[in-house]
CSV table of C-alpha atoms in Angstrom, one decimal:
chain,number,residue,atom,x,y,z
A,1,THR,CA,-31.0,-26.3,1.0
A,2,GLN,CA,-31.7,-22.8,-0.5
A,3,SER,CA,-31.7,-22.9,-3.8
A,4,GLY,CA,-28.7,-24.7,-3.5
A,5,TRP,CA,-27.2,-23.1,-0.8
A,6,GLU,CA,-26.8,-25.8,2.1
A,7,HIS,CA,-25.3,-24.8,5.2
A,8,ALA,CA,-21.9,-26.5,6.5
A,9,ALA,CA,-21.1,-24.9,9.9
A,10,ARG,CA,-21.5,-22.1,12.2
A,11,LEU,CA,-18.7,-20.1,13.9
A,12,GLU,CA,-18.3,-19.4,17.3
A,13,HIS,CA,-16.4,-17.4,19.3
A,14,PRO,CA,-14.0,-19.3,21.4
A,15,GLU,CA,-14.8,-17.7,25.0
A,16,PRO,CA,-18.0,-16.1,24.1
A,17,GLN,CA,-18.9,-12.8,26.4
A,18,ALA,CA,-21.9,-10.9,26.5
A,19,GLN,CA,-22.2,-7.9,23.7
A,20,ASP,CA,-19.1,-9.4,21.7
A,21,ARG,CA,-21.1,-8.6,18.0
A,22,PHE,CA,-19.2,-11.8,17.3
A,23,GLY,CA,-19.5,-11.4,13.2
A,24,VAL,CA,-19.5,-7.6,13.0
A,25,SER,CA,-17.7,-8.3,9.9
A,26,VAL,CA,-16.2,-11.1,8.1
A,27,ALA,CA,-14.2,-12.7,5.2
A,28,ILE,CA,-13.1,-15.5,3.9
A,29,ASP,CA,-10.2,-16.5,1.8
A,30,GLY,CA,-11.1,-19.9,-0.4
A,31,LEU,CA,-7.8,-20.7,-1.7
A,32,GLY,CA,-5.5,-21.2,1.3
A,33,THR,CA,-1.4,-21.4,1.5
A,34,PRO,CA,0.8,-23.9,0.3
A,35,THR,CA,0.8,-26.1,3.9
A,36,ALA,CA,-2.5,-25.3,5.5
A,37,GLY,CA,-6.5,-25.0,3.7
A,38,PRO,CA,-8.9,-22.0,3.3
A,39,ALA,CA,-9.4,-19.5,6.1
A,40,ILE,CA,-12.6,-17.3,7.6
A,41,ILE,CA,-11.3,-14.4,9.8
A,42,VAL,CA,-14.7,-13.2,11.7
A,43,GLY,CA,-14.5,-9.6,13.8
A,44,ALA,CA,-15.4,-9.4,17.2
A,45,ALA,CA,-15.3,-5.4,17.6
A,46,LEU,CA,-17.0,-5.3,21.4
A,47,ASP,CA,-14.6,-7.9,22.9
A,48,ASP,CA,-13.2,-7.0,26.2
A,49,LEU,CA,-9.7,-7.9,26.9
A,50,PRO,CA,-8.3,-8.3,30.6
A,51,GLY,CA,-8.7,-4.4,32.2
A,52,LEU,CA,-9.6,-3.7,28.0
A,53,SER,CA,-13.5,-2.6,28.0
A,54,ASN,CA,-14.1,-2.9,23.7
A,55,ALA,CA,-11.0,-3.4,22.8
A,56,GLY,CA,-12.5,-6.3,19.6
A,57,SER,CA,-10.4,-9.2,18.5
A,58,ALA,CA,-10.6,-11.2,15.3
A,59,ALA,CA,-10.7,-15.0,15.1
A,60,VAL,CA,-8.9,-17.2,12.7
A,61,PHE,CA,-10.9,-20.3,11.7
A,62,ARG,CA,-9.0,-23.4,9.0
A,63,TRP,CA,-10.4,-25.2,6.9
A,64,TRP,CA,-9.0,-29.2,7.4
A,65,ASP,CA,-9.0,-31.6,5.8
A,66,HIS,CA,-8.6,-35.1,6.9
A,67,ASP,CA,-8.1,-37.6,4.9
A,68,ASP,CA,-7.3,-40.5,7.2
A,69,ASP,CA,-10.6,-40.2,9.6
A,70,GLY,CA,-13.1,-39.0,7.0
A,71,VAL,CA,-14.3,-36.0,8.4
A,72,ASP,CA,-13.6,-32.8,7.2
A,73,SER,CA,-14.3,-29.0,9.2
A,74,TRP,CA,-14.6,-25.4,9.9
A,75,ALA,CA,-11.6,-25.2,13.5
A,76,PHE,CA,-10.7,-22.4,15.3
A,77,GLU,CA,-7.4,-21.8,14.7
A,78,GLN,CA,-6.4,-17.9,16.3
A,79,LEU,CA,-7.4,-15.0,18.3
A,80,LEU,CA,-6.1,-12.0,17.5
A,81,THR,CA,-5.7,-8.6,19.3
A,82,ASP,CA,-4.6,-5.7,18.9
A,83,PRO,CA,-0.7,-6.0,20.2
A,84,SER,CA,-0.9,-2.7,21.7
A,85,PRO,CA,-4.3,-2.5,22.6
A,86,GLY,CA,-6.6,-0.2,24.0
A,87,GLY,CA,-10.6,-0.1,25.4
A,88,GLY,CA,-12.9,1.4,22.5
A,89,ASP,CA,-10.5,0.8,20.2
A,90,ASN,CA,-13.3,-2.0,18.1
A,91,PHE,CA,-10.2,-4.1,16.5
A,92,GLY,CA,-11.9,-6.1,14.5
A,93,GLN,CA,-15.0,-3.5,12.8
A,94,SER,CA,-13.5,-4.6,10.5
A,95,VAL,CA,-11.5,-7.7,8.8
A,96,GLY,CA,-10.0,-9.0,5.2
A,97,ILE,CA,-7.9,-12.5,4.8
A,98,ALA,CA,-6.1,-13.6,1.4
A,99,GLY,CA,-3.4,-16.5,1.6
A,100,ASP,CA,-0.6,-15.9,4.5
A,101,ALA,CA,-2.2,-12.5,5.3
A,102,ALA,CA,-5.1,-10.8,7.4
A,103,VAL,CA,-6.0,-7.0,8.0
A,104,VAL,CA,-7.9,-6.1,10.4
A,105,GLY,CA,-9.3,-2.7,11.3
A,106,ALA,CA,-9.8,-0.5,14.4
A,107,TRP,CA,-11.8,2.4,13.4
A,108,LEU,CA,-12.0,4.1,17.0
A,109,ASP,CA,-8.1,3.4,17.7
A,110,ASP,CA,-6.5,7.1,19.8
A,111,ASN,CA,-3.1,6.5,17.8
A,112,GLY,CA,-1.6,10.2,18.4
A,113,GLN,CA,-5.4,11.0,17.9
A,114,SER,CA,-8.8,10.4,19.4
A,115,ASN,CA,-10.7,8.3,18.0
A,116,ARG,CA,-7.5,8.3,14.6
A,117,GLY,CA,-8.0,4.3,14.0
A,118,SER,CA,-5.7,2.2,12.5
A,119,ALA,CA,-5.7,-0.7,10.6
A,120,VAL,CA,-3.0,-4.1,11.5
A,121,VAL,CA,-1.7,-6.9,8.9
A,122,PHE,CA,-1.0,-9.9,10.4
A,123,ARG,CA,1.3,-12.9,8.8
A,124,ASP,CA,0.9,-16.7,9.0
A,125,LEU,CA,3.9,-17.8,9.6
A,126,GLY,CA,3.1,-21.6,9.1
A,127,ALA,CA,3.9,-22.3,13.0
A,128,ILE,CA,1.4,-24.9,14.6
A,129,GLU,CA,0.6,-22.8,17.6
A,130,ASP,CA,-0.5,-19.6,17.1
A,131,PRO,CA,0.7,-18.8,14.0
A,132,TRP,CA,-0.3,-15.4,12.6
A,133,ALA,CA,2.2,-13.1,13.6
A,134,PHE,CA,2.1,-9.1,13.7
A,135,GLU,CA,3.5,-7.9,10.9
A,136,ALA,CA,2.4,-3.8,10.8
A,137,ARG,CA,0.3,-1.0,11.8
A,138,LEU,CA,-1.0,0.9,8.8
A,139,LEU,CA,-1.7,4.9,9.8
A,140,PRO,CA,-3.3,7.8,7.5
A,141,LEU,CA,-1.6,10.9,6.9
A,142,PRO,CA,-2.1,13.0,7.4
A,143,GLU,CA,-3.4,11.8,10.6
A,144,SER,CA,-6.1,13.8,12.3
A,145,ALA,CA,-8.5,12.9,15.1
A,146,ASP,CA,-12.0,11.7,13.9
A,147,ASP,CA,-10.3,10.1,10.7
A,148,GLN,CA,-12.1,6.3,12.1
A,149,PHE,CA,-9.6,5.0,9.3
A,150,GLY,CA,-10.1,1.4,9.2
A,151,ARG,CA,-13.8,1.4,8.9
A,152,ALA,CA,-13.7,-0.9,6.1
A,153,VAL,CA,-10.1,-2.8,4.5
A,154,ALA,CA,-9.5,-4.7,1.8
A,155,ILE,CA,-6.5,-6.9,0.7
A,156,SER,CA,-5.9,-8.1,-2.3
A,157,ASP,CA,-5.8,-11.6,-3.5
A,158,ASP,CA,-2.2,-12.1,-2.9
A,159,GLY,CA,-1.9,-10.3,0.2
A,160,GLY,CA,0.5,-8.0,-1.3
A,161,SER,CA,-1.8,-4.8,-0.8
A,162,VAL,CA,-4.7,-3.4,1.3
A,163,VAL,CA,-7.0,-0.6,1.5
A,164,VAL,CA,-9.0,1.2,4.0
A,165,GLY,CA,-11.5,3.5,4.6
A,166,ALA,CA,-11.6,6.6,7.1
A,167,VAL,CA,-15.3,7.3,7.1
A,168,GLY,CA,-14.5,10.5,9.2
A,169,TYR,CA,-11.5,11.8,7.7
A,170,ASP,CA,-12.1,16.0,6.6
A,171,ASP,CA,-10.6,17.8,3.4
A,172,GLY,CA,-10.2,21.2,4.0
A,173,ASN,CA,-13.4,23.1,4.6
A,174,GLN,CA,-15.6,19.8,3.8
A,175,VAL,CA,-16.3,17.5,6.8
A,176,ASN,CA,-16.7,13.5,7.2
A,177,VAL,CA,-16.3,13.6,3.4
A,178,GLY,CA,-14.0,10.2,3.6
A,179,ALA,CA,-11.2,8.9,2.0
A,180,ALA,CA,-9.2,5.6,1.4
A,181,TRP,CA,-5.7,4.8,1.7
A,182,LEU,CA,-4.2,2.0,-0.6
A,183,PHE,CA,-0.8,0.6,0.7
A,184,ILE,CA,1.3,-2.0,-0.9
A,185,ASP,CA,4.0,-4.4,1.0
A,186,ASP,CA,7.1,-3.6,0.0
A,187,GLY,CA,8.8,-6.9,1.3
A,188,ALA,CA,10.6,-4.6,3.8
């Protein structure tokens, strides 16, 4: 132990490749959902997808309490990818997770403008296989090139609010002053 901290697990990409940069971002939800245990999300912003270099991904791991066999462990649950990925998007540069909601930033996504950026919200629908499903793509308004929206993300404990940072946002004549956008789930 290190001053009372004990090593509990090492989490790895389910399909590791050189230069994935798995671990560039991490987040933990210690509570979980009513039907599943706590979760960890780990970003791999330079993960290559088929035909797309550095598109990025994020892996969700879940704590499984196996009372029947006495073995409790962290297990890989699902690899999240952008539903409309692009090479060089760096999806997974930032991550957040809370309850049944996760948010993943793609700060170099060219969504309408070069390096505008985006953030993607996923929901855990409770399915046995691939429980996490795309819910929404968050974008900055007004849109402009090189905002780098999604460089940082955070999600509230109830999963109903998301904050997304854009370090490259320009305000009038001032370059790269940055900004953060707050999004609230209206339930629609």
